[in-house]
Coordinates of C-alpha atoms in Angstrom, one line a residue:
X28 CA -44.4 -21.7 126.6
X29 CA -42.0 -19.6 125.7
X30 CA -40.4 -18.9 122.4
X31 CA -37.0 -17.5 122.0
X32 CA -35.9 -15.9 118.8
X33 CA -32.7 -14.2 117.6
X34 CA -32.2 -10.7 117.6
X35 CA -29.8 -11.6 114.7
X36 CA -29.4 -14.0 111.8
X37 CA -26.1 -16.0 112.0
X38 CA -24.9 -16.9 108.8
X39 CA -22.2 -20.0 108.9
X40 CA -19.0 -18.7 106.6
X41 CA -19.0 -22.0 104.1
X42 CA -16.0 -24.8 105.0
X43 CA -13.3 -25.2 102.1
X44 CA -13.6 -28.3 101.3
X45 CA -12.9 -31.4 98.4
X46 CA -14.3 -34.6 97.9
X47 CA -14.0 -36.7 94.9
X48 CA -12.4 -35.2 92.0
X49 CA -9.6 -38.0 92.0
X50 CA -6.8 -37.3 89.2
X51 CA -5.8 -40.1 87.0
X52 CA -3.2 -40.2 84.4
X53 CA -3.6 -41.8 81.4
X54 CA -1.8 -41.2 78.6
X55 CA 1.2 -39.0 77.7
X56 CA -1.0 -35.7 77.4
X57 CA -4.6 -36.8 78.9
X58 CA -5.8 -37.0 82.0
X59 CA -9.1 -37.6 84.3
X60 CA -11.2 -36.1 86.7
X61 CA -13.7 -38.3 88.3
X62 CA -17.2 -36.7 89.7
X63 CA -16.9 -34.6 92.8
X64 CA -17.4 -31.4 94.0
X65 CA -15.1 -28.7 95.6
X66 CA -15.1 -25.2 97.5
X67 CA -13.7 -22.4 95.2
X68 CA -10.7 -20.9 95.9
X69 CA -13.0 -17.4 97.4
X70 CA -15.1 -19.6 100.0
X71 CA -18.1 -18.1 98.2
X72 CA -19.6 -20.7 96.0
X73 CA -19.5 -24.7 95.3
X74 CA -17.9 -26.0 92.0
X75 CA -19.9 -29.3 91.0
X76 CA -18.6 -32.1 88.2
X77 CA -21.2 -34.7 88.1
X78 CA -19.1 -36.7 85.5
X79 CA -15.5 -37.5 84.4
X80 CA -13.8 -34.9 83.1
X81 CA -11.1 -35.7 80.3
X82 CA -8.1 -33.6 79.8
X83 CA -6.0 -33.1 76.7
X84 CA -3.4 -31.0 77.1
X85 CA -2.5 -30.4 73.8
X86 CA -5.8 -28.2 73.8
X87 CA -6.7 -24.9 74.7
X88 CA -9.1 -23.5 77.3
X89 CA -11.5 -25.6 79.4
X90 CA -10.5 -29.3 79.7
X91 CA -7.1 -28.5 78.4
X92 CA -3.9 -25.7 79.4
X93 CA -5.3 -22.2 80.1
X94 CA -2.9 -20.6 77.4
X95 CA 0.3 -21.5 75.8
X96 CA 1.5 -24.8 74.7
X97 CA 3.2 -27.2 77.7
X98 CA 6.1 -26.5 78.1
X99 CA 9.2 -29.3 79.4
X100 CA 10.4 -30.2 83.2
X101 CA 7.4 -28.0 84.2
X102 CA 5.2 -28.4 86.7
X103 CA 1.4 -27.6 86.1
X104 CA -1.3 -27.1 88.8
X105 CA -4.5 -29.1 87.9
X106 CA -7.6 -27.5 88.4
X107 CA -11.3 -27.9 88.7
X108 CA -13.2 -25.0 87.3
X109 CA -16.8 -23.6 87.1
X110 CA -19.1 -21.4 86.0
X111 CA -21.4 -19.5 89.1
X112 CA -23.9 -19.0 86.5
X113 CA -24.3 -22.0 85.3
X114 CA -23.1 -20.8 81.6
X115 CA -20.2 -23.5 81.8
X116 CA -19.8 -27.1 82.2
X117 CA -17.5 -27.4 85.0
X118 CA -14.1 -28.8 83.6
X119 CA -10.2 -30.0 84.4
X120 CA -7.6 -27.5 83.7
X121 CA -4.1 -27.2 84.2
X122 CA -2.1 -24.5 84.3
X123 CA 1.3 -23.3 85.8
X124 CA -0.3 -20.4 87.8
X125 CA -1.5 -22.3 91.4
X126 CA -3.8 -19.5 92.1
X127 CA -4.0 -17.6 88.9
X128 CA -5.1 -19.8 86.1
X129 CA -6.2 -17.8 82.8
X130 CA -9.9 -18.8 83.4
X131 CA -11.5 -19.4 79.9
X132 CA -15.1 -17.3 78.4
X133 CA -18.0 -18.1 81.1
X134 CA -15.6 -19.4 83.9
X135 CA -15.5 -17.7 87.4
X136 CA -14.5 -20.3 89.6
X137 CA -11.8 -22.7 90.4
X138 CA -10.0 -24.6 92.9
X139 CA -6.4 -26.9 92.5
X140 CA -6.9 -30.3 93.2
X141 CA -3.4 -31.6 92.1
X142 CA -0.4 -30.9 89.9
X143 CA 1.1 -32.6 87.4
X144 CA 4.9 -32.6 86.2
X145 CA 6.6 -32.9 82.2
X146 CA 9.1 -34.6 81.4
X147 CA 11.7 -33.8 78.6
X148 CA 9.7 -34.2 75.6
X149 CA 6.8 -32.7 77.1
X150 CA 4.8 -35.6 78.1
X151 CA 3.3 -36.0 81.6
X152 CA 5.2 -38.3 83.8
X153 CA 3.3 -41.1 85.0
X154 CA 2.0 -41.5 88.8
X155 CA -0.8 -42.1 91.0
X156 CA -2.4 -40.2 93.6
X157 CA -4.5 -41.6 96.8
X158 CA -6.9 -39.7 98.9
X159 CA -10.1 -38.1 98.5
X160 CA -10.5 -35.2 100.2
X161 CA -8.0 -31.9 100.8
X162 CA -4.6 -34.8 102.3
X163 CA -3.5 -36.4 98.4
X164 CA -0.1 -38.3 98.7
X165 CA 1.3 -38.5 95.1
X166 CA 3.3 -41.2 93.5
X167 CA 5.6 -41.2 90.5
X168 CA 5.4 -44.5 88.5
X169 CA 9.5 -44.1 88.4
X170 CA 11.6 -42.5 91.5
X171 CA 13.5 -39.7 90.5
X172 CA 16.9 -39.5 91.7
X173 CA 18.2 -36.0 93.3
X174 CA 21.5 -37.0 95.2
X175 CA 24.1 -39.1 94.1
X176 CA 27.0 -39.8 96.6
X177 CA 26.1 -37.7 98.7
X178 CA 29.0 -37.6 101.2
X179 CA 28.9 -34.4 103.4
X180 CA 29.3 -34.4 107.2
X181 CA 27.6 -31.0 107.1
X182 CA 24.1 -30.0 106.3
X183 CA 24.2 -29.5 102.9
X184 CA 20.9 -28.8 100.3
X185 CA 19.4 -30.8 97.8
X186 CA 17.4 -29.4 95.1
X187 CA 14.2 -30.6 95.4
X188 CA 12.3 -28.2 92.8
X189 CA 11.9 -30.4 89.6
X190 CA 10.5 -33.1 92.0
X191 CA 8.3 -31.5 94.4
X192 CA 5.7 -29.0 93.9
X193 CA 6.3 -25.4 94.7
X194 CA 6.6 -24.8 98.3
X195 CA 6.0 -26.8 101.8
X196 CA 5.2 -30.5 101.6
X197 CA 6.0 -33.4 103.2
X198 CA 8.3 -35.6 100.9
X199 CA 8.6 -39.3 100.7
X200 CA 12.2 -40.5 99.7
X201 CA 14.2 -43.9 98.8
X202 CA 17.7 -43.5 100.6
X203 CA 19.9 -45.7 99.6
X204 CA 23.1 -45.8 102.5
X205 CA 26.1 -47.0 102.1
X206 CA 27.3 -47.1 105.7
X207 CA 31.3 -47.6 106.7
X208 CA 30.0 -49.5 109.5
X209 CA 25.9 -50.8 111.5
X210 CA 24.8 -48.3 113.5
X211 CA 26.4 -45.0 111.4
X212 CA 23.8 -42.6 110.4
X213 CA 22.3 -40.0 108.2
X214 CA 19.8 -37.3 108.9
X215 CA 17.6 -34.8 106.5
X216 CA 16.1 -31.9 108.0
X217 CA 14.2 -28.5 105.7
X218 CA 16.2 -26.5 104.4
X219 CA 15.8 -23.7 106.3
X220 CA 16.0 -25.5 109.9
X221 CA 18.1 -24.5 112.4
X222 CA 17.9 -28.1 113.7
X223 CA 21.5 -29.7 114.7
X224 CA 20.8 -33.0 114.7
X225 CA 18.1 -33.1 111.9
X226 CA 14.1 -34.0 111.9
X227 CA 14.4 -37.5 110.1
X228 CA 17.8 -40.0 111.4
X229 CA 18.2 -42.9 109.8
X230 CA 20.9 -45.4 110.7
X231 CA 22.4 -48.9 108.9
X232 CA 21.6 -52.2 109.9
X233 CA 25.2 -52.8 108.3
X234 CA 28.2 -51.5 106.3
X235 CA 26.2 -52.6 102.8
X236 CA 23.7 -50.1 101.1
X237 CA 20.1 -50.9 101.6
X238 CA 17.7 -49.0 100.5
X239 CA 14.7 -47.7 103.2
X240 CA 12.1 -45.2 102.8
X241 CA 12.4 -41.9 104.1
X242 CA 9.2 -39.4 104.7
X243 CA 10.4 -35.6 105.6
X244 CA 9.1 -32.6 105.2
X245 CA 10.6 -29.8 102.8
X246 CA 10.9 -26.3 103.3
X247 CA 11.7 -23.7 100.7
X248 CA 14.0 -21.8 99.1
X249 CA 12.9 -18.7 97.4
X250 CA 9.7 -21.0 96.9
X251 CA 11.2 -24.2 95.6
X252 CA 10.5 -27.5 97.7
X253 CA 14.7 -28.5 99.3
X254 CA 16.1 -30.5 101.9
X255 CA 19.6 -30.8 103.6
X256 CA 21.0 -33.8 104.3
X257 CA 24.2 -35.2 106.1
X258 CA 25.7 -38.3 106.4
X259 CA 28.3 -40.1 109.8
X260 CA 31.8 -41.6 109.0
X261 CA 32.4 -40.8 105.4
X262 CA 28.6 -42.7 104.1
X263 CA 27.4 -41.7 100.8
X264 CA 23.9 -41.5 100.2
X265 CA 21.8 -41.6 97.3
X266 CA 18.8 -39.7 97.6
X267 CA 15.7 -39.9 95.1
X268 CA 12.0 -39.3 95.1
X269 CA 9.1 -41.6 95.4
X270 CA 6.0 -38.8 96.1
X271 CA 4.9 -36.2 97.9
X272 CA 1.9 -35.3 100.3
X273 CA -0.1 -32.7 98.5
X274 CA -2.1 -30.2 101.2
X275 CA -4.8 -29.0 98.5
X276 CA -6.2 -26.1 101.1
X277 CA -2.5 -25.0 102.3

């Protein structure tokens, strides 16, 4: 019988990966990590957490904000981190570097599994997300609302930075249209696209504002999350946001 063996080892490059880890909310400043494990952000290594992690972020360091106090209308990146030496529990984090966090004493690892947003004050606003691997669709408890009679016949932008996490996402939107007559439409398209007609069209069943779901996907501008919109016959729109899809790995 013949026995064939390789001239050379083939090493498999680890997958980026998450499973587990779902975020949870719960209470003005705290949040939870449930058990899961994750890839770290340099494909090298695997960042464990065998239990719930509990986040305060009115604290510093692990299972808190990197540095600084939290800050209002902010958006923070929520991360698992780890220790390769085992020196570390592995912990939540947030911070409002994505890919930078300020890693606390005995830390060398971490990957973003979420972000979070403040509101005025600065306490967290509530949502939810769903999913459990690197596709997480987040939903705010209360729709924000970023276009108020909105009544351009032009592409036009709408700021989507306070409500959408830095850079490319799909969005998920309430439009609310109020039509002059069934059948006129309105269409959203990135801003950025050099589309005429506009990715998402939406029309009236009637001349009366209903409001309908709308999922699109944002571009950027100068790294903020935006969208343009235009409305047919002299509508007015009113625009806000229900959640985004997160894409954890990019």
């Amino acid at each position: 019988m013949t026995v064939f063996i390789p001239n050379n080892t083939i090493v498999n490059q680890g997958l980026l990966y998450v499973t587990g880890l779902q975020l949870a909310i719960t209470g003005n400043r705290a949040m939870t990590m449930q058990a899961g494990q994750a890839r770290n952000t340099t494909n090298i290594n695997d960042i464990v957490l065998s239990s719930v992690a509990t986040l305060d972020a009115a604290t510093v360091g692990a299972n808190g904000l990197d540095t600084g106090t939290l800050a209002a209308n902010t958006f923070y990146a929520v991360h698992v981190i780890g220790s390769s030496t085992f020196a570390a529990s592995t912990a939540i984090m947030i911070s409002l570097s994505a890919t930078a966090p300020y890693l606390p004493l005995n830390y060398d690892m971490f990957l973003r599994v979420g972000y979070i947003r403040t509101d005025a004050t600065p306490n967290i606003l509530a949502g939810y997300w769903e999913g459990n691997s690197s596709e997480r669709t987040f939903w705010y408890d209360t729709q924000i609302e970023t276009l108020t009679a909105g009544t351009s016949a032009t592409f036009a932008a709408v700021d989507l930075s306070l409500e959408v996490p830095y850079g490319h996402t799909t969005v998920i939107l309430d439009a609310s249209f109020d039509a002059n007559a069934a059948g006129d439409t309105f269409a959203l398209r990135p801003t950025g696209s050099s589309s005429t007609a506009g990715m998402t069209i939406l029309g009236a069943s009637s001349g009366t504002a209903a409001p309908q779901q709308a999922i699109t996907f944002a571009g950027v501008s100068s790294g903020d999350a935006s969208i343009d919109y235009k409305v047919a016959a002299s509508g007015s729109l009113v625009l806000s946001v229900v959640g985004y899809v997160d894409h954890l790995l990019g």
